[in-house]
Short mmCIF file of C-alpha atoms and ligand atoms in Angstrom, two decimals:
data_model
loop_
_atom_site.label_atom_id
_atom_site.label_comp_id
_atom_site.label_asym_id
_atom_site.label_seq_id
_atom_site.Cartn_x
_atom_site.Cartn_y
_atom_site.Cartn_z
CA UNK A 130 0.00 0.00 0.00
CA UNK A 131 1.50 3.86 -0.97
CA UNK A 132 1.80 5.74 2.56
CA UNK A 133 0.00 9.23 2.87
CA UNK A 134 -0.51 11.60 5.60
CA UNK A 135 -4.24 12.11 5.18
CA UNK A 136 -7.40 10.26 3.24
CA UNK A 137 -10.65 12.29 2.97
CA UNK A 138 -13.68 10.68 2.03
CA UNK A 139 -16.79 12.25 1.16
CA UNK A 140 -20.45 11.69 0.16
CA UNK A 141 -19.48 14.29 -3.49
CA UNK A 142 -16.30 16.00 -4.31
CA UNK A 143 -16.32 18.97 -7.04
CA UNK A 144 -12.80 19.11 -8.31
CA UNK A 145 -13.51 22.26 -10.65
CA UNK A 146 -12.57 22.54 -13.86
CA UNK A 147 -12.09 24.66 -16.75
CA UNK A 148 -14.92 24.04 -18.75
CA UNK A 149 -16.55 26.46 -21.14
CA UNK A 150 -19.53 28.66 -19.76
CA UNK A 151 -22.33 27.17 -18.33
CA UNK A 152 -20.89 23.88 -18.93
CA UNK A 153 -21.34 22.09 -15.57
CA UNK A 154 -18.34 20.64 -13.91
CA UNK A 155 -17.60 16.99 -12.66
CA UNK A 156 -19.03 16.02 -9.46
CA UNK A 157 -17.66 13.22 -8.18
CA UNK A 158 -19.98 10.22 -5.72
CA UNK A 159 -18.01 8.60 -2.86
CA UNK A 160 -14.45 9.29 -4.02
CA UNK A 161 -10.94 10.17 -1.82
CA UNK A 162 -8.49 12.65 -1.89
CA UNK A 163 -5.22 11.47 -0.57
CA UNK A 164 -2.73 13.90 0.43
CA UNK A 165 0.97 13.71 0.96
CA UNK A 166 3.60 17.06 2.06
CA UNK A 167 0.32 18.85 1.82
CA UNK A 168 -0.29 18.21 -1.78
CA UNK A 169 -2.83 16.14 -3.71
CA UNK A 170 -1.86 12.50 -4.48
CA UNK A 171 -4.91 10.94 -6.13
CA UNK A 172 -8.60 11.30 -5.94
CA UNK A 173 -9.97 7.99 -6.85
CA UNK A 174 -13.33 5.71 -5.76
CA UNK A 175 -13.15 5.37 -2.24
CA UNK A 176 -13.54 1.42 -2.35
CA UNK A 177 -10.18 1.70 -4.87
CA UNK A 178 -8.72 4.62 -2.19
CA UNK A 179 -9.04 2.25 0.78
CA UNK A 180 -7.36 -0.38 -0.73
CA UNK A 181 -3.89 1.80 -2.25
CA UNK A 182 -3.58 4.01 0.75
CA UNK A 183 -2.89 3.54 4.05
CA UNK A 184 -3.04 6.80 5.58
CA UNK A 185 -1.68 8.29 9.42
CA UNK A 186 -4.95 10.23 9.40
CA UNK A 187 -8.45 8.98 7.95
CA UNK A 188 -11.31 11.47 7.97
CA UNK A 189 -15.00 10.12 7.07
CA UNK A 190 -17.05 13.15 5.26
CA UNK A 191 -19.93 11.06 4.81
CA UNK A 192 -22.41 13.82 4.43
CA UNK A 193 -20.60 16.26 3.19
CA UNK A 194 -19.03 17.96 -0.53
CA UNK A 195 -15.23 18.68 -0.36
CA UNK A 196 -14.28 21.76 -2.82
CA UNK A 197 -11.31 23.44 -3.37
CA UNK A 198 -10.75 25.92 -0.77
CA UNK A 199 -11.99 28.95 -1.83
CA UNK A 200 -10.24 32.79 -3.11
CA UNK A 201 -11.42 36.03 -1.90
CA UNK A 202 -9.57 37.92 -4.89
CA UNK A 203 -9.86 40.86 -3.27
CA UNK A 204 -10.20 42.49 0.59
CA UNK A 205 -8.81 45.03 3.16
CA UNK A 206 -9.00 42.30 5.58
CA UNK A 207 -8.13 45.07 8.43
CA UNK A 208 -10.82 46.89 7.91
CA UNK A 209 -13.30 44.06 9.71
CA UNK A 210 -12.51 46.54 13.25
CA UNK A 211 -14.49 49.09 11.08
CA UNK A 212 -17.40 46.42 10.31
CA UNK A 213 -20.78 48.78 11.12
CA UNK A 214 -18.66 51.44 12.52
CA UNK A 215 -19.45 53.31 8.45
CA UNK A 216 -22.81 52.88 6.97
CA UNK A 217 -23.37 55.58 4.49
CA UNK A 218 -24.89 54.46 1.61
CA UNK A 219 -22.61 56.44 -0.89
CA UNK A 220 -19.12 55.98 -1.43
CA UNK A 221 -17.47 59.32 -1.83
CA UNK A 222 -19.41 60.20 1.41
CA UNK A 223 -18.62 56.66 3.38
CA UNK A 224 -14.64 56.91 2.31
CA UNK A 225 -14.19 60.53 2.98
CA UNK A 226 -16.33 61.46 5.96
CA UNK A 227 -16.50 58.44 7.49
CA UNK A 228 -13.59 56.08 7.01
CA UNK A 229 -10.44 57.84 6.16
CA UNK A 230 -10.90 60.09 9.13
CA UNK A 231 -11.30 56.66 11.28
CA UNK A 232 -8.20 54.96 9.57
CA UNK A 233 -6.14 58.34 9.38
CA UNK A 234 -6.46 58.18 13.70
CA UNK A 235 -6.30 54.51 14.39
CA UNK A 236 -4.37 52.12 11.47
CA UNK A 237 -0.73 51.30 12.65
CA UNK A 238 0.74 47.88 13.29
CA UNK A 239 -1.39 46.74 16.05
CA UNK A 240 -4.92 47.72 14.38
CA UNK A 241 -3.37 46.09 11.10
CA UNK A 242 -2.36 42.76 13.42
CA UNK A 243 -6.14 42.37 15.19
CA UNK A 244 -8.08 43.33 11.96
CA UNK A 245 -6.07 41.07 10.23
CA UNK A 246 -6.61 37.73 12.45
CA UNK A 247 -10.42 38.46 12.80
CA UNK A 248 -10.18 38.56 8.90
CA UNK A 249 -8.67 35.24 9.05
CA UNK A 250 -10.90 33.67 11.14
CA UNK A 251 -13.99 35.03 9.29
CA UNK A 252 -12.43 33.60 6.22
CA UNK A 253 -11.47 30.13 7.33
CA UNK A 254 -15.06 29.91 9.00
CA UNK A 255 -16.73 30.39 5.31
CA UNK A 256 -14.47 27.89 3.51
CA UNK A 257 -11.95 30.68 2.14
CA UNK A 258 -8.18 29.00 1.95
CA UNK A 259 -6.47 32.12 0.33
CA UNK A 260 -7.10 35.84 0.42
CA UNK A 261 -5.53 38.97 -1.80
CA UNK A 262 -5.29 42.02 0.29
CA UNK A 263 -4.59 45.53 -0.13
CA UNK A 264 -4.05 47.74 3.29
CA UNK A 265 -0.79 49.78 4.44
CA UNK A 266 1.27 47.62 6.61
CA UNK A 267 1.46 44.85 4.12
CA UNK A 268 4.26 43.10 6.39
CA UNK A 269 1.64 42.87 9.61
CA UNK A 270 -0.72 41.70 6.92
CA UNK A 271 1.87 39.04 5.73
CA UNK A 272 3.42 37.78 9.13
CA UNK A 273 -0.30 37.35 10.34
CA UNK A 274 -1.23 35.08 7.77
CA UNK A 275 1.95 33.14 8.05
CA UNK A 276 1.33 32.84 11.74
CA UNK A 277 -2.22 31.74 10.82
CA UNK A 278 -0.95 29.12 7.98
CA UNK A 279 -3.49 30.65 5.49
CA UNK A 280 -2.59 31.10 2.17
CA UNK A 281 -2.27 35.07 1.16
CA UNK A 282 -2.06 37.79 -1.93
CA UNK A 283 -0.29 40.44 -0.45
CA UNK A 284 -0.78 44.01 -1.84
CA UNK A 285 2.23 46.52 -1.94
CA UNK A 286 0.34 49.82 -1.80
CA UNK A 287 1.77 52.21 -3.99
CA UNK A 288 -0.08 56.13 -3.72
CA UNK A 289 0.70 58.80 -4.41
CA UNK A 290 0.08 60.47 -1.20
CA UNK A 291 1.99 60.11 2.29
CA UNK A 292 0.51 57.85 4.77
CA UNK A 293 1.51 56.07 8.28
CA UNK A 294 3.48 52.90 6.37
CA UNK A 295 5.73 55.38 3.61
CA UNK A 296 6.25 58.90 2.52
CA UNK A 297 6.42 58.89 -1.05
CA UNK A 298 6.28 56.60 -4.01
CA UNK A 299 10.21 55.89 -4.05
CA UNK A 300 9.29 54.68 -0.34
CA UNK A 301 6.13 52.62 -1.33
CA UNK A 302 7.74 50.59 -4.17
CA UNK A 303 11.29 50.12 -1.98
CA UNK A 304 9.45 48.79 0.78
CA UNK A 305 6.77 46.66 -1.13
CA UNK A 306 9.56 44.98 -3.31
CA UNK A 307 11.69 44.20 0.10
CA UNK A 308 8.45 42.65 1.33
CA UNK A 309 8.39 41.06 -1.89
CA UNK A 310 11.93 39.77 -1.53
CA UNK A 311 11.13 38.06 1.93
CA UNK A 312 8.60 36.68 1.11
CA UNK A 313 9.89 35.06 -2.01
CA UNK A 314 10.33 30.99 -1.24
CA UNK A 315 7.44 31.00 1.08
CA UNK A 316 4.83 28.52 0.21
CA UNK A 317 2.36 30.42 1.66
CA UNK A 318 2.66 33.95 0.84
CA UNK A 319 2.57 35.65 -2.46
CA UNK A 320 2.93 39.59 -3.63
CA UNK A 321 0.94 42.03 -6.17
CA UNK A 322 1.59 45.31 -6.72
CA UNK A 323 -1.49 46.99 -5.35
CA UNK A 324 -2.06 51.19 -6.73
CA UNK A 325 -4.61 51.82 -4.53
CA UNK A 326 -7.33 53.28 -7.64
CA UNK A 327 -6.85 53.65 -11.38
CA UNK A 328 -8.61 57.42 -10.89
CA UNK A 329 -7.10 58.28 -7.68
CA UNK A 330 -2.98 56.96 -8.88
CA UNK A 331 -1.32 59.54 -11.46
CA UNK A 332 0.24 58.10 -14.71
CA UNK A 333 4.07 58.31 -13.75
CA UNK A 334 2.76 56.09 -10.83
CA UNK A 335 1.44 53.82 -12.60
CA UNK A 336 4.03 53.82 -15.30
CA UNK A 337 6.31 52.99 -12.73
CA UNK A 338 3.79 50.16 -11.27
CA UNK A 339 3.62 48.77 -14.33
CA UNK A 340 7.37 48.57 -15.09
CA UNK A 341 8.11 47.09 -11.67
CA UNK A 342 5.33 44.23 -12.34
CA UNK A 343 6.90 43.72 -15.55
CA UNK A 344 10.30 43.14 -14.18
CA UNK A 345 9.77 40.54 -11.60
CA UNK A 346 6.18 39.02 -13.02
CA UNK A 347 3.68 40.15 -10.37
CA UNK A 348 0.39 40.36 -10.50
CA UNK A 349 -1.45 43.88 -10.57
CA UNK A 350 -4.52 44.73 -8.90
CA UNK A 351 -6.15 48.09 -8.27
CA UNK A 352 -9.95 49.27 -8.01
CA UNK A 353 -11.20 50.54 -11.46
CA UNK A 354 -14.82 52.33 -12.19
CA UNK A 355 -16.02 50.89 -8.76
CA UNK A 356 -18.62 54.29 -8.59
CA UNK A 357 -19.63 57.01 -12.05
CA UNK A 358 -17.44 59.50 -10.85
CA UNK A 359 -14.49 57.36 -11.45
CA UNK A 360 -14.72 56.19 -15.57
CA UNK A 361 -13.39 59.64 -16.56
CA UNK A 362 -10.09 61.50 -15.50
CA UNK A 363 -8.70 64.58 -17.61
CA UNK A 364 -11.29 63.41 -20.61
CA UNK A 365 -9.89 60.17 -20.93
CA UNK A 366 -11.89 57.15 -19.63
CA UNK A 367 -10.21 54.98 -16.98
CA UNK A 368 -9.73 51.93 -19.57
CA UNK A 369 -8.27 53.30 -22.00
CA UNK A 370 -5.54 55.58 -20.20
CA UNK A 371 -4.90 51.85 -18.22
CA UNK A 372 -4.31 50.44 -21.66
CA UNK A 373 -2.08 53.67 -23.39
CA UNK A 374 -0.02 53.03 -20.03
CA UNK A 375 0.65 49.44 -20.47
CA UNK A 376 -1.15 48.05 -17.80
CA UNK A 377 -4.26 46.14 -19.00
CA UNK A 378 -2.68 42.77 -19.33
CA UNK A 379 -2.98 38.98 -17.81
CA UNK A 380 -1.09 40.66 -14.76
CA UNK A 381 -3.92 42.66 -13.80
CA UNK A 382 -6.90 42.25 -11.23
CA UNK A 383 -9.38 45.04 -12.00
CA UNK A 384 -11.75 45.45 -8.90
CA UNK A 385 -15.18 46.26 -9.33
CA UNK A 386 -15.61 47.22 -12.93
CA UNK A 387 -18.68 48.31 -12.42
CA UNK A 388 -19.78 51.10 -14.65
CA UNK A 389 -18.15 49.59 -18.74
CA UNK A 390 -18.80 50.87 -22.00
CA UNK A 391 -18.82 48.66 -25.22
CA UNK A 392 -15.25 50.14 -25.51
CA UNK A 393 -14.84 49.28 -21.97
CA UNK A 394 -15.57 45.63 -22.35
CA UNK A 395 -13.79 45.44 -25.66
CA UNK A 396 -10.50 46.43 -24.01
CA UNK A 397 -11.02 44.27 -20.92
CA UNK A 398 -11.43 41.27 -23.31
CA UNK A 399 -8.61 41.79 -25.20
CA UNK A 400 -6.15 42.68 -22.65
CA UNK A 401 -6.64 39.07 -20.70
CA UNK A 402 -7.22 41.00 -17.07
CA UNK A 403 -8.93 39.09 -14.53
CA UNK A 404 -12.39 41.32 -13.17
CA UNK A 405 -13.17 40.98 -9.34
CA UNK A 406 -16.42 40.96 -8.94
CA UNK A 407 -17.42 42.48 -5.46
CA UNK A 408 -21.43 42.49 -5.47
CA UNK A 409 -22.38 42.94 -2.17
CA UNK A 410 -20.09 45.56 -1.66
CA UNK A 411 -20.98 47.38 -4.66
CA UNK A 412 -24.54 47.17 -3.75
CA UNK A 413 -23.96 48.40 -0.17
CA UNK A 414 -22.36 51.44 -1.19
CA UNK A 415 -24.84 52.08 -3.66
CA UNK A 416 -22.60 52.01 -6.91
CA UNK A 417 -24.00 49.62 -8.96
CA UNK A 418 -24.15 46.12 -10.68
CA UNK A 419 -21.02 45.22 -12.86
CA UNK A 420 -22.22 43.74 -16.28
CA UNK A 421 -20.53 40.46 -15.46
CA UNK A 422 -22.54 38.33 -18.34
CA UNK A 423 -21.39 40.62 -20.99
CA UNK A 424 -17.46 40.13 -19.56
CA UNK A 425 -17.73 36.37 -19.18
CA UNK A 426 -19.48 36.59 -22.87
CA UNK A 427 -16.24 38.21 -23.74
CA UNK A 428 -14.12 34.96 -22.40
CA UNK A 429 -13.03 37.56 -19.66
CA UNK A 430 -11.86 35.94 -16.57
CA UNK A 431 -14.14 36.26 -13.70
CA UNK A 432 -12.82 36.20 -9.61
CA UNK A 433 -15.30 37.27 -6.49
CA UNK A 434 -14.05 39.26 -3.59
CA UNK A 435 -15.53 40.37 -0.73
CA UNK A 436 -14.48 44.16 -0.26
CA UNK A 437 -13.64 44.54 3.00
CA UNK A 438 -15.47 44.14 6.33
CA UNK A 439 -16.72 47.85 6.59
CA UNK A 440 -18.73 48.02 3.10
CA UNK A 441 -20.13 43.90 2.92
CA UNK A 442 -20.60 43.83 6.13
CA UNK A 443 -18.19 39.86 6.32
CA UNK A 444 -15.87 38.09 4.67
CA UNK A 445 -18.30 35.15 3.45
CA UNK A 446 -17.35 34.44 -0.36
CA UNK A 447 -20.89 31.63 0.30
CA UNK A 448 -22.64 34.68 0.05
CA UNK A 449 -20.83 36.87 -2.75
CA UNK A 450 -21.59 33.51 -5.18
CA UNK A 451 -25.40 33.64 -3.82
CA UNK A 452 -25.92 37.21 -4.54
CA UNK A 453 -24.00 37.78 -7.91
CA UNK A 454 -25.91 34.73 -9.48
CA UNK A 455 -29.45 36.37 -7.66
CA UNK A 456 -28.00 39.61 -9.49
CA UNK A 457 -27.30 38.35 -12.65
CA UNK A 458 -30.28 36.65 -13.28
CA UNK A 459 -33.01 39.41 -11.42
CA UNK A 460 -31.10 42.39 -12.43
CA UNK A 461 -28.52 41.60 -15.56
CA UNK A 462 -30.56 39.18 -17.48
CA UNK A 463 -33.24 41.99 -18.82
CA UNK A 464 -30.30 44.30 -20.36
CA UNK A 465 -28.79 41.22 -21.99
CA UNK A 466 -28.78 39.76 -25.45
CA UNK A 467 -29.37 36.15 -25.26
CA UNK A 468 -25.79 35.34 -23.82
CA UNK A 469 -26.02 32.52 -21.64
CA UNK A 470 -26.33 32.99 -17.91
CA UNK A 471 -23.41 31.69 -15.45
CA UNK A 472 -24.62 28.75 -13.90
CA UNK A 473 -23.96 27.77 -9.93
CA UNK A 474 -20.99 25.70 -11.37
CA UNK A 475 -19.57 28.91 -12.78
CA UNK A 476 -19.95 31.11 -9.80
CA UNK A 477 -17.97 28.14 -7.78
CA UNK A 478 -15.28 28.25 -10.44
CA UNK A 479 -15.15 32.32 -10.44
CA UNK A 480 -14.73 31.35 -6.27
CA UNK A 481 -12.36 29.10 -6.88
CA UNK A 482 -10.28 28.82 -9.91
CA UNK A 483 -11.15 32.36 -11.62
CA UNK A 484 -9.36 33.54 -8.23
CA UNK A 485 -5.65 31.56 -8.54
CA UNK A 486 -5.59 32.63 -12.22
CA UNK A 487 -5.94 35.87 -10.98
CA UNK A 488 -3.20 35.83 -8.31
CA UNK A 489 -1.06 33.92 -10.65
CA UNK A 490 -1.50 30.60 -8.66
CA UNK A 491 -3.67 28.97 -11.01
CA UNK A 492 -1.00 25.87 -11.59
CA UNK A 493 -1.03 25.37 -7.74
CA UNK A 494 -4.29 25.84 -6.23
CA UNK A 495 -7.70 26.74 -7.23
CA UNK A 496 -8.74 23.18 -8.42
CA UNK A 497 -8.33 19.72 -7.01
CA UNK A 498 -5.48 18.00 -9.19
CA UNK A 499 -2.98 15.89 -7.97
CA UNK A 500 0.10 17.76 -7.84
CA UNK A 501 -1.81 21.21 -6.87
CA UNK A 502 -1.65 21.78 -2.69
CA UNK A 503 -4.40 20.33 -0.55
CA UNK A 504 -6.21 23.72 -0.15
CA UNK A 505 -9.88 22.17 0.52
CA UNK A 506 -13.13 23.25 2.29
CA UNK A 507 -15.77 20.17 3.77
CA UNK A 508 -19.40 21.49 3.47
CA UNK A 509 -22.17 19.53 5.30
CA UNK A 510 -24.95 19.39 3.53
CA UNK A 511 -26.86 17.33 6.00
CA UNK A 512 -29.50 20.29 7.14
CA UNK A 513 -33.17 20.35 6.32
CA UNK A 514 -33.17 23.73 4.50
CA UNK A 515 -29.53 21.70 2.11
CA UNK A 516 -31.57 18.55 1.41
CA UNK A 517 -32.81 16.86 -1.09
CA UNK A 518 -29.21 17.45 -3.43
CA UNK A 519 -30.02 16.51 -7.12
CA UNK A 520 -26.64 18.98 -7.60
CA UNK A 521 -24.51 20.04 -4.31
CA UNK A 522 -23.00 22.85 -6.18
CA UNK A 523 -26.93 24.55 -6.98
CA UNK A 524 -27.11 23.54 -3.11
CA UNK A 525 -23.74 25.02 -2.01
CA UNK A 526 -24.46 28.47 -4.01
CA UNK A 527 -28.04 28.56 -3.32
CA UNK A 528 -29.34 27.28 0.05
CA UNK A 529 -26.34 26.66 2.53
CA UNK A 530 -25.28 28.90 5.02
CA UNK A 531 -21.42 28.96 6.06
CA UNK A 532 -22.02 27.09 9.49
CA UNK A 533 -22.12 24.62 7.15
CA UNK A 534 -18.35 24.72 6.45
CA UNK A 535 -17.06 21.90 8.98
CA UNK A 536 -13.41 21.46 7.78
CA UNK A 537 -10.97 23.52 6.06
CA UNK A 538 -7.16 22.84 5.12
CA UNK A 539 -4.54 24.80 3.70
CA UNK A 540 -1.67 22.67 2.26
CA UNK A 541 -3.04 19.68 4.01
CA UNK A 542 -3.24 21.31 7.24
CA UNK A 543 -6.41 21.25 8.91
CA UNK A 544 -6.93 25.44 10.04
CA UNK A 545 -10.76 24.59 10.56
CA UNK A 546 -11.88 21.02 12.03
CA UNK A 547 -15.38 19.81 13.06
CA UNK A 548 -16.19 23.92 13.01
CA UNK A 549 -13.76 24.75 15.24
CA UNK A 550 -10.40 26.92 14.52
CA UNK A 551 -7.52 24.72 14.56
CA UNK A 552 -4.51 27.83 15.23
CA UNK A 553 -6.44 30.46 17.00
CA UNK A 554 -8.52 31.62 19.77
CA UNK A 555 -11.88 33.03 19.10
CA UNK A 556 -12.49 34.60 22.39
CA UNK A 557 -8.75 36.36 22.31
CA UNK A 558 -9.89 37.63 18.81
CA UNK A 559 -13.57 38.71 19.90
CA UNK A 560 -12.29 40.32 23.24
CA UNK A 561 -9.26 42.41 21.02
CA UNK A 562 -12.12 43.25 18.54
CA UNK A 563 -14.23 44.70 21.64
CA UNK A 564 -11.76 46.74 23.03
CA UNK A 565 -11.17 48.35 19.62
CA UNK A 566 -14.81 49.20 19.02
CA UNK A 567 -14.83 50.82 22.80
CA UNK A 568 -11.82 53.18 21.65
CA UNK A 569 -12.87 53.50 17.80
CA UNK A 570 -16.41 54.66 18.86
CA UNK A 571 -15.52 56.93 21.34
CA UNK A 572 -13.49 58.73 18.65
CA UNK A 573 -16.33 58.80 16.04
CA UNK A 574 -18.12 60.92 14.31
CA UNK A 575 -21.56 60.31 12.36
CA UNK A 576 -21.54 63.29 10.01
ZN1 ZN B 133 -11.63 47.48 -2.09
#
């Protein structure tokens, strides 16, 4: 028999796969994954499993559908301490009056550290494995989810104004690319350059963005026509001074992409950028619903985030899948053309795989393949309101809710088992988060 460290059954297993739209994906009856050095070995029948594997570890799922872990493409995972503390409905009005002035008195290392672990453990509760994030102290950020042995995007912010975490954009890019540079044979933890917004980042920024990612291969990711008053700067739409500065391209995330013109959508397509669709934020701050059938139409790669913890108001990427297939149906379907409508199996693949090929990771995560790492999430579906399952993926994006999530590993290691957090202390986290919400309200104003 071949020796492995772990065998997971389970009742179905969705490996996802790239299949073309609203093709439905393999779901697989009573099979095993076994996993060695925290990487996939085999999925096979379980009867054949049993008999080639003995394993130190056997865990019985017998109720349950094991899925790739999944990929919040894009949060401020910090920005949970501010979750309810800013609830304008309009974005200029929540950033300026409400949050800035909040982060511009509280965010240092220690805010950064607490936000940061809450983040985690709202993430690994909801079945996410891996998260990009974009907030100043990317180091906190990074040793945090090291400590935490989640798997993580780190963005280097690059602005153009002075902040807490660097002065100016010599001392952004020097100190993202030596995060960058000790971080490079970590397993774990990964790097994108991270301009805060297209709109808000001037063009010898971004040329200089761009020519950094281009010299080392990282990913891009920035926030593009999230609201109206973004799509236009000096006359030029957003797109197309992105494009005349050389950075629409395979490297980029684009976040939100809400408001898109045919031109819009023409360029995105061509380019190969990955859009990060962030619904429940977007609808939350009242900006809008981005036209995510006529992208994926366009063969345009599609990745969910959650926004942070302050416009959503969690981290669940259960719900984000829920509400951007309720939104593209109700909402998108009328201004379409006949295009066909993502299914439930393509809103777990935007979850899922649409994420890694947007962090660049899509060769080592994102799917379950032998060979990729053992990032997996273990979803009960055992619950009056999840039964009967004709599909568990139409169950899993339309009826579960993410106490459902019983098990969660990241590179074979089990961060979430039987519901409970494997690496940290819930009660530590929920007392820090209380005594920041004491000292953040008494410092708040609700202009
Ligand atoms: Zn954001």
């Amino acid at each position: 028999m071949e020796h492995v460290d772990t065998l997971i059954t389970a009742r179905w297993i969705v490996p996802v796969e790239l299949v073309p739209v609203g093709t439905r994906s393999r779901v697989l009856d009573h099979h095993a994954i076994a996993i060695r050095q925290g990487r996939i070995v085999a999925i096979e029948p379980e009867a054949v499993a049993r008999t080639r594997f003995s394993a130190d570890q056997l865990i019985e799922r017998p109720s349950h559908v094991l899925l790739p872990g999944l990929i919040n493409a894009h949060t401020h995972a910090a920005m949970t301490l501010l979750r309810g503390a800013a609830e304008s409905p309009a974005l200029d009005h929540w950033l300026k009056a409400q949050v800035w002035p909040l982060e511009k008195r509280w965010v240092d290392a220690e805010y950064v550290r607490d936000g940061t672990e809450l983040a985690i453990a709202d993430m690994l509760t909801s079945g996410t494995t891996c998260f990009a994030d974009m907030h100043l102290f990317p180091e906190v950020v990074a040793q945090t989810a090291s400590s935490a042995r989640i798997r993580a995007c780190i963005g280097l912010p690059v602005i153009d104004q002075p902040t807490v975490w660097a002065d100016s954009v010599d001392e952004y890019l020097s100190k993202g690319l030596q995060l960058h540079d000790d971080y490079r044979d970590d397993p774990l933890i990964t790097t994108s350059l991270a301009p805060y917004a297209a709109h808000a980042v001037s063009d010898a920024t971004l040329t200089r963005v761009r020519r950094a990612a281009d010299e080392i291969d990282l990913p891009m990711t920035m926030h593009v026509n999230e609201s109206h008053t973004q799509v236009v700067r000096n006359g030029e739409r957003t797109l197309a001074r992105l494009d005349r500065l050389g950075l629409l391209s395979p490297l980029l995330s684009a976040v939100h992409m809400v408001h898109l013109n045919q031109d819009d959508l023409d360029l995105a397509s061509r380019s190969g950028l990955t859009v990060v669709h962030c619904p429940q934020s977007n609808l939350k701050l009242g900006n809008g619903v981005c036209p995510i059938r006529a992208l994926r139409a366009r063969g345009v790669n599609i990745a969910l985030g959650t926004d942070g913890a302050a416009s959503n108001n969690d981290l669940s990427l259960l719900d984000e899948m829920r509400t951007g297939a309720l939104l593209e149906t109700g909402v998108i379907t009328w201004q379409m053309d006949g295009s066909l409508p993502m299914t439930a199996h393509d809103w777990l693949r935007a979850a899922t795989l649409g994420g890694a090929q947007a962090l660049g990771l899509s060769d080592s995560i994102g799917s379950l393949v032998p060979g990729k790492w053992a990032d997996l999430c273990s979803i009960d579906l055992a619950r009056p309101h999840s039964q009967p399952v004709y599909d568990p993926v139409v169950n899993i994006v339309h009826s579960i809710s993410r106490d459902q999530v019983t098990d969660v590993w990241v590179a074979g290691r089990r961060l979430l088992a039987d519901g409970r957090l494997t690496q940290m202390d819930p009660v530590d986290l929920m007392q820090r988060a209380r005594g920041w919400q004491q000292r953040i309200a008494a410092t708040r104003t609700d202009d």
